CSV table of C-alpha atoms in Angstrom, one decimal:
chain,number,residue,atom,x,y,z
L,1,UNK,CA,15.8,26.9,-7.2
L,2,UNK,CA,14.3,23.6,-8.8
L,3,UNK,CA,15.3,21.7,-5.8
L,4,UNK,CA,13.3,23.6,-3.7
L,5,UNK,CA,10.2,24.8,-5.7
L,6,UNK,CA,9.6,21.4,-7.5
L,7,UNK,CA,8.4,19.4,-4.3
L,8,UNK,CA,5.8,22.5,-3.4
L,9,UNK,CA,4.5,22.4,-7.0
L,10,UNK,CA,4.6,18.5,-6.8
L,11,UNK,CA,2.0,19.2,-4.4
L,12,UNK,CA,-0.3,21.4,-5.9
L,13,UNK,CA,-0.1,19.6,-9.1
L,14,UNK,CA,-1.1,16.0,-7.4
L,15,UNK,CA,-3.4,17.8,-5.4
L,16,UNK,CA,-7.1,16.3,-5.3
L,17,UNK,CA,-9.0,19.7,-6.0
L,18,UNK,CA,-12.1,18.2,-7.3
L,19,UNK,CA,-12.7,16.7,-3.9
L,20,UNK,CA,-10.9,19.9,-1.8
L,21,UNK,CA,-14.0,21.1,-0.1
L,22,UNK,CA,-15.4,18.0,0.5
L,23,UNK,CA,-12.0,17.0,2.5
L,24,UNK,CA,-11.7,20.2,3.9
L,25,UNK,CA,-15.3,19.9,5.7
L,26,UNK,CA,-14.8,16.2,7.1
L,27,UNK,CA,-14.9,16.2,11.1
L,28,UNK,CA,-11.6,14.8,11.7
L,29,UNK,CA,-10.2,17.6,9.1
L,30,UNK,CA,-11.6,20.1,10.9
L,31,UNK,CA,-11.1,18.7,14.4
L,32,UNK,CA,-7.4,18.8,13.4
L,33,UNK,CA,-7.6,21.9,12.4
L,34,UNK,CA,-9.5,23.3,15.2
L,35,UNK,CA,-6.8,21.7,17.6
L,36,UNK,CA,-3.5,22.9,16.0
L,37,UNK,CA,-4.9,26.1,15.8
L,38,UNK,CA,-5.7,26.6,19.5
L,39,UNK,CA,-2.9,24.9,20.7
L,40,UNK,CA,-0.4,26.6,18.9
L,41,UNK,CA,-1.9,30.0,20.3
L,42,UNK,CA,-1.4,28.7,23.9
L,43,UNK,CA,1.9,27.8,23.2
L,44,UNK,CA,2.4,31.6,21.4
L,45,UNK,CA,1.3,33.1,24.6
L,46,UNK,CA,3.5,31.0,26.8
L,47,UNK,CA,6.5,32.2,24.6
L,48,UNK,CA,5.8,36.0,25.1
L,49,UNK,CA,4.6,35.7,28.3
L,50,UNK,CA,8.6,33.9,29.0
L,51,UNK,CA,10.2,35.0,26.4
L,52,UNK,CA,10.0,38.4,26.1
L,53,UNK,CA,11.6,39.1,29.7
L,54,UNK,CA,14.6,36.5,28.6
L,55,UNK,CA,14.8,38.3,25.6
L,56,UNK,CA,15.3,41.2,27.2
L,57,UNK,CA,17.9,39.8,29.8
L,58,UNK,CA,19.8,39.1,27.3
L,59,UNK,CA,19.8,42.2,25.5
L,60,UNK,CA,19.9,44.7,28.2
L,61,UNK,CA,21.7,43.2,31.2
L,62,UNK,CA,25.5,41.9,31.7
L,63,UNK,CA,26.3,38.5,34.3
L,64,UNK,CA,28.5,36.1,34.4
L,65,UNK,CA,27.2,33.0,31.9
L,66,UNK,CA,25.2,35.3,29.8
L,67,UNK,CA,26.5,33.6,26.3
L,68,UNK,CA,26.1,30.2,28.0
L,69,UNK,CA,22.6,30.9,28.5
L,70,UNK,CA,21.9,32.8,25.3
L,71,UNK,CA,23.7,29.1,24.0
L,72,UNK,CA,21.1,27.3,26.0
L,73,UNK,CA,18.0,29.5,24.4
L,74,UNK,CA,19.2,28.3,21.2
L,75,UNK,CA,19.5,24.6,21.7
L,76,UNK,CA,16.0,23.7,20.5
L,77,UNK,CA,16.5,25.0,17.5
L,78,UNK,CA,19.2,22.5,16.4
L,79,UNK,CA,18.0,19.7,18.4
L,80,UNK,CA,15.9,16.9,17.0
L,81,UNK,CA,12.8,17.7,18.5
L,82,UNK,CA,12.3,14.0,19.0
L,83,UNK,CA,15.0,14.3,21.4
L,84,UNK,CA,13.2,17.5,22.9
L,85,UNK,CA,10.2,15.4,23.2
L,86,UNK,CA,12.1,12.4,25.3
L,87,UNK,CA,13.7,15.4,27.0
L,88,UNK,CA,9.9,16.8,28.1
L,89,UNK,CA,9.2,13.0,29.2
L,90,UNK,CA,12.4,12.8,31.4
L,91,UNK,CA,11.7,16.0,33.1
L,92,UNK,CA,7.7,16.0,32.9
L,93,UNK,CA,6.6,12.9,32.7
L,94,UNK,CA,4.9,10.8,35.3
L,95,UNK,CA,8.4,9.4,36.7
L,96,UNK,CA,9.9,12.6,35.3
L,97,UNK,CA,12.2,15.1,37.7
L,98,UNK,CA,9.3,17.3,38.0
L,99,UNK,CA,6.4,15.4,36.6
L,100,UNK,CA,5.9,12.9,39.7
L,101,UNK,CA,5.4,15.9,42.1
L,102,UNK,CA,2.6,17.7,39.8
L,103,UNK,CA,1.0,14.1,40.3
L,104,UNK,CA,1.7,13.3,43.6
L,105,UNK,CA,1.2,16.8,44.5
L,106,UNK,CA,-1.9,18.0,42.3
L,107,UNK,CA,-2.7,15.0,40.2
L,108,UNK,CA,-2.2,16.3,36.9
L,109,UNK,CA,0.3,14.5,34.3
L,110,UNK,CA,0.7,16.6,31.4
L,111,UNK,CA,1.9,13.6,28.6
L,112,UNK,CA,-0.6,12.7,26.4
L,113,UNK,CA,-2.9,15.7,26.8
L,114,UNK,CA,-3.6,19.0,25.1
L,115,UNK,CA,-1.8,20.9,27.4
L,116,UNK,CA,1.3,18.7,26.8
L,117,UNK,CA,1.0,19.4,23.5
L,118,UNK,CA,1.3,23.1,24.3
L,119,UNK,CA,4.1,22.3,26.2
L,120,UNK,CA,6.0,20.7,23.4
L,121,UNK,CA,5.4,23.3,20.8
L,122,UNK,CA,6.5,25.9,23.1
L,123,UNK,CA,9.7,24.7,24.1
L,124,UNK,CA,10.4,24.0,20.5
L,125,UNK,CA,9.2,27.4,19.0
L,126,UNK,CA,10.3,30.1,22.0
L,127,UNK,CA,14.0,30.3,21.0
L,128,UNK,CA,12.3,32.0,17.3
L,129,UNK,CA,10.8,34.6,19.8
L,130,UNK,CA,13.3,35.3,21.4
L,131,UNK,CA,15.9,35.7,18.8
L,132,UNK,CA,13.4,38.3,17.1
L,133,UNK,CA,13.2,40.2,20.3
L,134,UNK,CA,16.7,40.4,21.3
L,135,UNK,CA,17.4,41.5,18.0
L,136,UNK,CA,15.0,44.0,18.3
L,137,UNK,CA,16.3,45.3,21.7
L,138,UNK,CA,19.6,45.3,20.8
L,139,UNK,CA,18.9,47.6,17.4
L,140,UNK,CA,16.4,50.1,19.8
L,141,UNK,CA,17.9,53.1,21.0
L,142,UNK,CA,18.5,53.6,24.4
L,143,UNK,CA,18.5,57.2,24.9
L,144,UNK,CA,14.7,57.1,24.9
L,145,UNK,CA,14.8,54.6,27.9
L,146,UNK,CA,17.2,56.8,29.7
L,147,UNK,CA,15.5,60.2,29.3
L,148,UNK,CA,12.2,58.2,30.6
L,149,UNK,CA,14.6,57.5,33.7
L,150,UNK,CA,16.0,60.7,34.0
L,151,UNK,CA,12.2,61.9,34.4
L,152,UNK,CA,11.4,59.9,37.3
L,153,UNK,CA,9.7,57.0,35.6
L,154,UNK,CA,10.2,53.7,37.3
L,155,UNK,CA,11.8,50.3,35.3
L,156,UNK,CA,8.3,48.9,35.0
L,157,UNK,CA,6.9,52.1,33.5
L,158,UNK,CA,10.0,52.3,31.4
L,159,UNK,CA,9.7,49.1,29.7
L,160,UNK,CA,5.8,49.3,29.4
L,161,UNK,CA,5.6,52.6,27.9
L,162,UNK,CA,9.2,53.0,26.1
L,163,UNK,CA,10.9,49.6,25.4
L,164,UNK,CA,7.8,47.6,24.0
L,165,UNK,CA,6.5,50.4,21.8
L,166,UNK,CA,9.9,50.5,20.5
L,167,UNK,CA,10.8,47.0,20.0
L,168,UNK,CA,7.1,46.1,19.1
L,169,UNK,CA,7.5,45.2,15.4
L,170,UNK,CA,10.3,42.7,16.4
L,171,UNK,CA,7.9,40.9,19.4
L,172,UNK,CA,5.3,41.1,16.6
L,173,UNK,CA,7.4,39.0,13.8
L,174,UNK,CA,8.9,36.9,16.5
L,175,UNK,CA,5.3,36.2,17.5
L,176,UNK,CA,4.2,35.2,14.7
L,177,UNK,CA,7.3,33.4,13.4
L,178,UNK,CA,6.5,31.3,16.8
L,179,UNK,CA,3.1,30.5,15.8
L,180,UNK,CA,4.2,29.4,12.8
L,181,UNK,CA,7.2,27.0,14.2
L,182,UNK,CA,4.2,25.8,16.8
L,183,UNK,CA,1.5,25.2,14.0
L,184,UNK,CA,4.2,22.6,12.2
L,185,UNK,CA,5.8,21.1,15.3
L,186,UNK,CA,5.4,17.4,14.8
L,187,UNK,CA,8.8,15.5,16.4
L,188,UNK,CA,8.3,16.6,19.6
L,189,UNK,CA,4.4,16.6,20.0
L,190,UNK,CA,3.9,12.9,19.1
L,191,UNK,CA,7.0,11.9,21.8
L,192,UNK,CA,5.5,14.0,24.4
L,193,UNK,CA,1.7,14.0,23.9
L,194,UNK,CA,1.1,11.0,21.5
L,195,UNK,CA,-1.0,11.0,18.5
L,196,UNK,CA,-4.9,10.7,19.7
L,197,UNK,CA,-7.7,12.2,17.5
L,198,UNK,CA,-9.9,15.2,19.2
L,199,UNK,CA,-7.1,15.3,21.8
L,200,UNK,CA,-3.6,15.6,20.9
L,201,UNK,CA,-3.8,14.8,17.0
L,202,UNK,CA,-2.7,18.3,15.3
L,203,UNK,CA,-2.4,18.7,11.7
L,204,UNK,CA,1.3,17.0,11.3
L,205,UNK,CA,0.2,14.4,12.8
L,206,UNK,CA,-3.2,13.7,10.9
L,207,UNK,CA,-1.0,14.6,8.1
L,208,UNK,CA,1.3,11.5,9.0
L,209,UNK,CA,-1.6,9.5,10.1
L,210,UNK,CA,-3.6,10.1,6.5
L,211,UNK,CA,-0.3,9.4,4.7
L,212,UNK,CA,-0.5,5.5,5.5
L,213,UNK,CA,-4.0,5.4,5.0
L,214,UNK,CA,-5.1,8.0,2.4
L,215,UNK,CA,-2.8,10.0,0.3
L,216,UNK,CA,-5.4,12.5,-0.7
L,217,UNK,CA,-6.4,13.2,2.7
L,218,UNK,CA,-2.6,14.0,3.8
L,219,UNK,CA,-2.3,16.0,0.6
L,220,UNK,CA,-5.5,18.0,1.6
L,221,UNK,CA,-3.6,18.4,5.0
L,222,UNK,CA,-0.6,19.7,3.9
L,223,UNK,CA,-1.9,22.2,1.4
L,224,UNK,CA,-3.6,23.8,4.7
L,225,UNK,CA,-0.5,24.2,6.0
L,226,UNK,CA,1.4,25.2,3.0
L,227,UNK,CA,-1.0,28.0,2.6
L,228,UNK,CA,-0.5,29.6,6.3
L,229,UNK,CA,3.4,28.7,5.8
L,230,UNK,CA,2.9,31.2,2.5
L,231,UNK,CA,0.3,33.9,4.2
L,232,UNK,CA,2.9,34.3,7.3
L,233,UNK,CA,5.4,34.9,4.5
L,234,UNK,CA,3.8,37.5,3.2
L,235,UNK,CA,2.6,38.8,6.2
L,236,UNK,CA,6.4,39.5,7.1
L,237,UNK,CA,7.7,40.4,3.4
L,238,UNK,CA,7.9,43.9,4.0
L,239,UNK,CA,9.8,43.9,7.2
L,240,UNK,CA,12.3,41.2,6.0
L,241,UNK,CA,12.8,43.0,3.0
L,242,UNK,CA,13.1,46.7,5.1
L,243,UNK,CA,15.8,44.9,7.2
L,244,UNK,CA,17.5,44.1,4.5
L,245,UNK,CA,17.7,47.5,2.7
Protein backbone atom coordinates (compact mmCIF):
# COMPACT_ATOMS: atom_id res chain seq x y z
CA UNK A 1 0.00 0.00 0.00
CA UNK A 2 3.08 2.35 0.67
CA UNK A 3 4.47 1.61 -2.65
CA UNK A 4 1.65 2.91 -4.24
CA UNK A 5 0.27 5.76 -2.12
CA UNK A 6 3.73 7.29 -1.21
CA UNK A 7 4.57 8.66 -4.83
CA UNK A 8 0.76 10.34 -4.94
CA UNK A 9 1.41 11.93 -1.54
CA UNK A 10 4.96 12.79 -2.71
CA UNK A 11 3.10 14.93 -4.91
CA UNK A 12 0.80 16.76 -2.97
CA UNK A 13 3.29 17.25 -0.23
CA UNK A 14 6.10 18.92 -2.80
CA UNK A 15 3.32 20.61 -4.40
CA UNK A 16 3.77 24.52 -4.89
CA UNK A 17 0.31 25.64 -3.42
CA UNK A 18 1.28 29.06 -2.60
CA UNK A 19 1.68 29.72 -6.22
CA UNK A 20 -1.33 27.04 -7.53
CA UNK A 21 -3.66 29.61 -8.90
CA UNK A 22 -1.23 31.67 -10.31
CA UNK A 23 0.12 28.47 -12.40
CA UNK A 24 -3.13 27.29 -13.00
CA UNK A 25 -4.19 30.73 -14.89
CA UNK A 26 -0.82 30.98 -17.10
CA UNK A 27 -1.84 30.80 -21.00
CA UNK A 28 0.15 27.87 -21.83
CA UNK A 29 -1.54 26.02 -18.57
CA UNK A 30 -4.61 26.66 -19.81
CA UNK A 31 -3.96 26.21 -23.55
CA UNK A 32 -2.93 22.74 -22.48
CA UNK A 33 -5.65 22.28 -20.76
CA UNK A 34 -8.09 23.52 -23.08
CA UNK A 35 -6.42 21.08 -25.82
CA UNK A 36 -6.40 17.74 -23.88
CA UNK A 37 -9.76 18.33 -22.94
CA UNK A 38 -11.26 18.67 -26.43
CA UNK A 39 -9.24 16.33 -27.90
CA UNK A 40 -9.74 13.65 -25.70
CA UNK A 41 -13.68 14.16 -26.26
CA UNK A 42 -13.12 13.73 -30.11
CA UNK A 43 -11.37 10.79 -29.56
CA UNK A 44 -14.37 9.53 -26.88
CA UNK A 45 -16.80 9.99 -29.60
CA UNK A 46 -14.76 8.18 -32.21
CA UNK A 47 -14.64 5.20 -29.74
CA UNK A 48 -18.54 4.88 -29.34
CA UNK A 49 -19.24 5.88 -32.49
CA UNK A 50 -16.76 2.37 -33.57
CA UNK A 51 -16.78 0.78 -30.69
CA UNK A 52 -19.97 0.22 -29.59
CA UNK A 53 -21.00 -1.85 -32.90
CA UNK A 54 -17.56 -4.04 -32.45
CA UNK A 55 -18.48 -4.43 -29.07
CA UNK A 56 -21.53 -5.67 -29.87
CA UNK A 57 -20.12 -8.09 -32.76
CA UNK A 58 -18.41 -9.59 -30.43
CA UNK A 59 -20.92 -10.12 -27.91
CA UNK A 60 -23.89 -11.08 -29.94
CA UNK A 61 -22.69 -12.68 -33.15
CA UNK A 62 -20.67 -16.09 -33.84
CA UNK A 63 -17.81 -16.24 -37.20
CA UNK A 64 -15.04 -17.83 -37.82
CA UNK A 65 -11.90 -15.64 -36.21
CA UNK A 66 -14.09 -14.08 -33.68
CA UNK A 67 -11.35 -14.65 -30.64
CA UNK A 68 -8.64 -13.60 -33.13
CA UNK A 69 -10.34 -10.45 -33.53
CA UNK A 70 -11.48 -9.91 -29.95
CA UNK A 71 -7.29 -10.68 -29.56
CA UNK A 72 -6.70 -7.92 -32.02
CA UNK A 73 -9.22 -5.29 -30.01
CA UNK A 74 -7.00 -5.91 -27.18
CA UNK A 75 -3.61 -5.41 -28.52
CA UNK A 76 -3.34 -1.66 -27.63
CA UNK A 77 -3.73 -2.27 -24.40
CA UNK A 78 -0.42 -4.20 -23.86
CA UNK A 79 1.42 -2.48 -26.50
CA UNK A 80 3.83 0.32 -25.94
CA UNK A 81 2.02 3.02 -27.19
CA UNK A 82 5.21 4.35 -28.60
CA UNK A 83 5.05 1.46 -30.84
CA UNK A 84 1.21 2.31 -31.52
CA UNK A 85 2.40 5.69 -32.36
CA UNK A 86 5.26 4.36 -35.13
CA UNK A 87 2.46 2.01 -35.98
CA UNK A 88 -0.08 5.26 -36.83
CA UNK A 89 3.07 6.79 -38.79
CA UNK A 90 3.51 3.55 -40.97
CA UNK A 91 -0.09 3.28 -41.81
CA UNK A 92 -1.04 7.23 -41.74
CA UNK A 93 1.70 9.05 -42.34
CA UNK A 94 2.58 10.95 -45.37
CA UNK A 95 4.49 7.78 -46.94
CA UNK A 96 2.17 5.64 -44.80
CA UNK A 97 -0.20 2.62 -46.52
CA UNK A 98 -2.96 4.93 -46.32
CA UNK A 99 -1.62 8.34 -45.53
CA UNK A 100 -0.11 9.14 -49.11
CA UNK A 101 -3.65 8.69 -50.67
CA UNK A 102 -5.43 11.15 -48.12
CA UNK A 103 -2.56 13.55 -49.48
CA UNK A 104 -2.43 12.80 -52.87
CA UNK A 105 -6.07 12.38 -52.90
CA UNK A 106 -7.45 15.22 -50.58
CA UNK A 107 -4.31 16.87 -49.26
CA UNK A 108 -4.67 16.35 -45.77
CA UNK A 109 -1.78 14.55 -43.57
CA UNK A 110 -2.97 13.95 -40.29
CA UNK A 111 0.79 13.71 -38.25
CA UNK A 112 1.51 16.56 -36.40
CA UNK A 113 -2.00 18.00 -36.08
CA UNK A 114 -4.84 18.07 -33.62
CA UNK A 115 -6.69 15.71 -35.40
CA UNK A 116 -3.78 13.25 -35.24
CA UNK A 117 -3.69 13.60 -31.87
CA UNK A 118 -7.29 12.44 -31.81
CA UNK A 119 -6.30 9.71 -33.75
CA UNK A 120 -3.70 8.45 -31.41
CA UNK A 121 -5.69 8.66 -28.19
CA UNK A 122 -8.34 6.78 -29.85
CA UNK A 123 -6.65 3.90 -31.03
CA UNK A 124 -4.98 3.68 -27.67
CA UNK A 125 -8.18 4.13 -25.44
CA UNK A 126 -11.12 2.15 -27.70
CA UNK A 127 -10.15 -1.40 -26.52
CA UNK A 128 -11.31 0.18 -22.56
CA UNK A 129 -14.70 0.85 -24.46
CA UNK A 130 -15.14 -1.91 -25.78
CA UNK A 131 -14.22 -4.27 -23.12
CA UNK A 132 -16.90 -2.31 -20.90
CA UNK A 133 -19.49 -2.84 -23.55
CA UNK A 134 -19.00 -6.42 -24.31
CA UNK A 135 -19.17 -7.10 -20.85
CA UNK A 136 -22.12 -5.38 -20.60
CA UNK A 137 -23.84 -7.24 -23.58
CA UNK A 138 -22.85 -10.38 -22.65
CA UNK A 139 -24.35 -9.93 -18.74
CA UNK A 140 -27.86 -8.31 -20.50
CA UNK A 141 -30.65 -10.58 -20.94
CA UNK A 142 -31.74 -11.51 -24.14
CA UNK A 143 -35.20 -12.39 -23.75
CA UNK A 144 -36.10 -8.71 -23.82
CA UNK A 145 -34.40 -8.47 -27.34
CA UNK A 146 -36.27 -11.45 -28.55
CA UNK A 147 -39.86 -10.56 -27.33
CA UNK A 148 -39.07 -7.02 -29.15
CA UNK A 149 -38.50 -9.37 -32.29
CA UNK A 150 -41.21 -11.55 -31.71
CA UNK A 151 -43.43 -8.20 -31.87
CA UNK A 152 -42.38 -7.18 -35.25
CA UNK A 153 -39.65 -4.73 -34.30
CA UNK A 154 -36.81 -4.50 -36.74
CA UNK A 155 -32.84 -5.11 -35.62
CA UNK A 156 -32.31 -1.42 -35.74
CA UNK A 157 -35.34 -0.67 -33.50
CA UNK A 158 -34.20 -3.53 -31.36
CA UNK A 159 -30.94 -2.38 -30.56
CA UNK A 160 -32.01 1.36 -30.26
CA UNK A 161 -34.82 0.90 -28.03
CA UNK A 162 -33.88 -2.48 -26.14
CA UNK A 163 -30.09 -3.28 -26.16
CA UNK A 164 -28.66 0.30 -25.38
CA UNK A 165 -31.08 1.06 -22.57
CA UNK A 166 -30.07 -2.16 -21.25
CA UNK A 167 -26.42 -2.11 -21.56
CA UNK A 168 -26.30 1.72 -21.07
CA UNK A 169 -24.51 1.86 -17.64
CA UNK A 170 -21.70 -0.36 -19.17
CA UNK A 171 -21.28 2.17 -22.52
CA UNK A 172 -21.42 4.84 -19.88
CA UNK A 173 -18.28 3.57 -17.59
CA UNK A 174 -16.58 2.37 -20.66
CA UNK A 175 -17.04 5.97 -21.94
CA UNK A 176 -15.78 7.50 -19.44
CA UNK A 177 -12.96 5.04 -18.62
CA UNK A 178 -12.01 6.00 -22.36
CA UNK A 179 -11.83 9.55 -21.74
CA UNK A 180 -9.85 9.04 -19.03
CA UNK A 181 -7.12 6.58 -20.88
CA UNK A 182 -7.38 9.56 -23.80
CA UNK A 183 -6.86 12.47 -21.24
CA UNK A 184 -3.30 10.71 -20.10
CA UNK A 185 -2.21 9.27 -23.46
CA UNK A 186 1.27 10.58 -23.91
CA UNK A 187 3.57 7.61 -25.78
CA UNK A 188 1.68 7.52 -28.63
CA UNK A 189 0.59 11.27 -29.10
CA UNK A 190 4.13 12.71 -29.18
CA UNK A 191 5.27 9.74 -31.92
CA UNK A 192 2.31 10.46 -34.00
CA UNK A 193 1.43 14.22 -33.57
CA UNK A 194 4.73 15.65 -32.00
CA UNK A 195 4.82 17.94 -29.15
CA UNK A 196 3.84 21.71 -30.48
CA UNK A 197 2.26 24.27 -28.04
CA UNK A 198 -1.54 25.51 -29.00
CA UNK A 199 -1.50 22.55 -31.47
CA UNK A 200 -0.73 19.19 -30.44
CA UNK A 201 0.94 19.89 -26.80
CA UNK A 202 -1.68 18.14 -24.29
CA UNK A 203 -1.16 18.03 -20.72
CA UNK A 204 1.38 14.86 -20.67
CA UNK A 205 3.21 16.46 -22.72
CA UNK A 206 3.48 20.01 -21.16
CA UNK A 207 3.87 17.96 -18.14
CA UNK A 208 7.18 16.38 -19.74
CA UNK A 209 8.06 19.56 -21.38
CA UNK A 210 7.82 21.67 -17.75
CA UNK A 211 9.73 18.76 -16.11
CA UNK A 212 13.10 19.85 -17.82
CA UNK A 213 12.50 23.30 -17.51
CA UNK A 214 10.35 23.97 -14.37
CA UNK A 215 9.55 21.38 -11.81
CA UNK A 216 6.77 23.35 -10.20
CA UNK A 217 5.08 23.95 -13.35
CA UNK A 218 5.02 20.02 -14.15
CA UNK A 219 3.88 19.49 -10.63
CA UNK A 220 0.98 22.01 -11.14
CA UNK A 221 0.36 19.81 -14.32
CA UNK A 222 0.15 16.71 -12.87
CA UNK A 223 -1.96 17.49 -9.86
CA UNK A 224 -4.64 18.55 -12.74
CA UNK A 225 -4.55 15.36 -13.84
CA UNK A 226 -4.34 13.55 -10.58
CA UNK A 227 -7.51 15.20 -9.55
CA UNK A 228 -9.67 14.00 -12.79
CA UNK A 229 -7.82 10.46 -12.44
CA UNK A 230 -9.51 10.65 -8.58
CA UNK A 231 -13.14 12.43 -9.71
CA UNK A 232 -13.50 9.55 -12.50
CA UNK A 233 -12.77 7.21 -9.63
CA UNK A 234 -15.38 8.22 -7.80
CA UNK A 235 -17.52 8.82 -10.36
CA UNK A 236 -17.49 4.89 -11.03
CA UNK A 237 -17.12 3.76 -7.19
CA UNK A 238 -20.53 2.65 -6.94
CA UNK A 239 -20.83 0.59 -9.92
CA UNK A 240 -17.39 -1.09 -9.39
CA UNK A 241 -18.20 -1.71 -6.03
CA UNK A 242 -22.16 -3.06 -7.19
CA UNK A 243 -20.23 -5.43 -9.60
CA UNK A 244 -18.39 -6.73 -7.16
CA UNK A 245 -21.21 -7.53 -4.60
Amino acid sequence: MAFLVLPLAGLLVRAPWSTLPRRLSEPQVLEALRLSLVTASLATVICLVLGVPLAWLLARTDFPGRRLLRALVTVPLVLPPVVGGVALLLVLGRRGLVGQWLESAFGFSLPFTTAGVVVAEAFVAMPFLVIAVEGALRAADVRYEEAAATLGASRFTVFRRVTLPLVAPGVLAGGVLCWARALGEFGATITFAGNFPGRTQTMPLAVYLALETEPEAAIVLSLVLLAVSVLILVALRDRWVGAAA
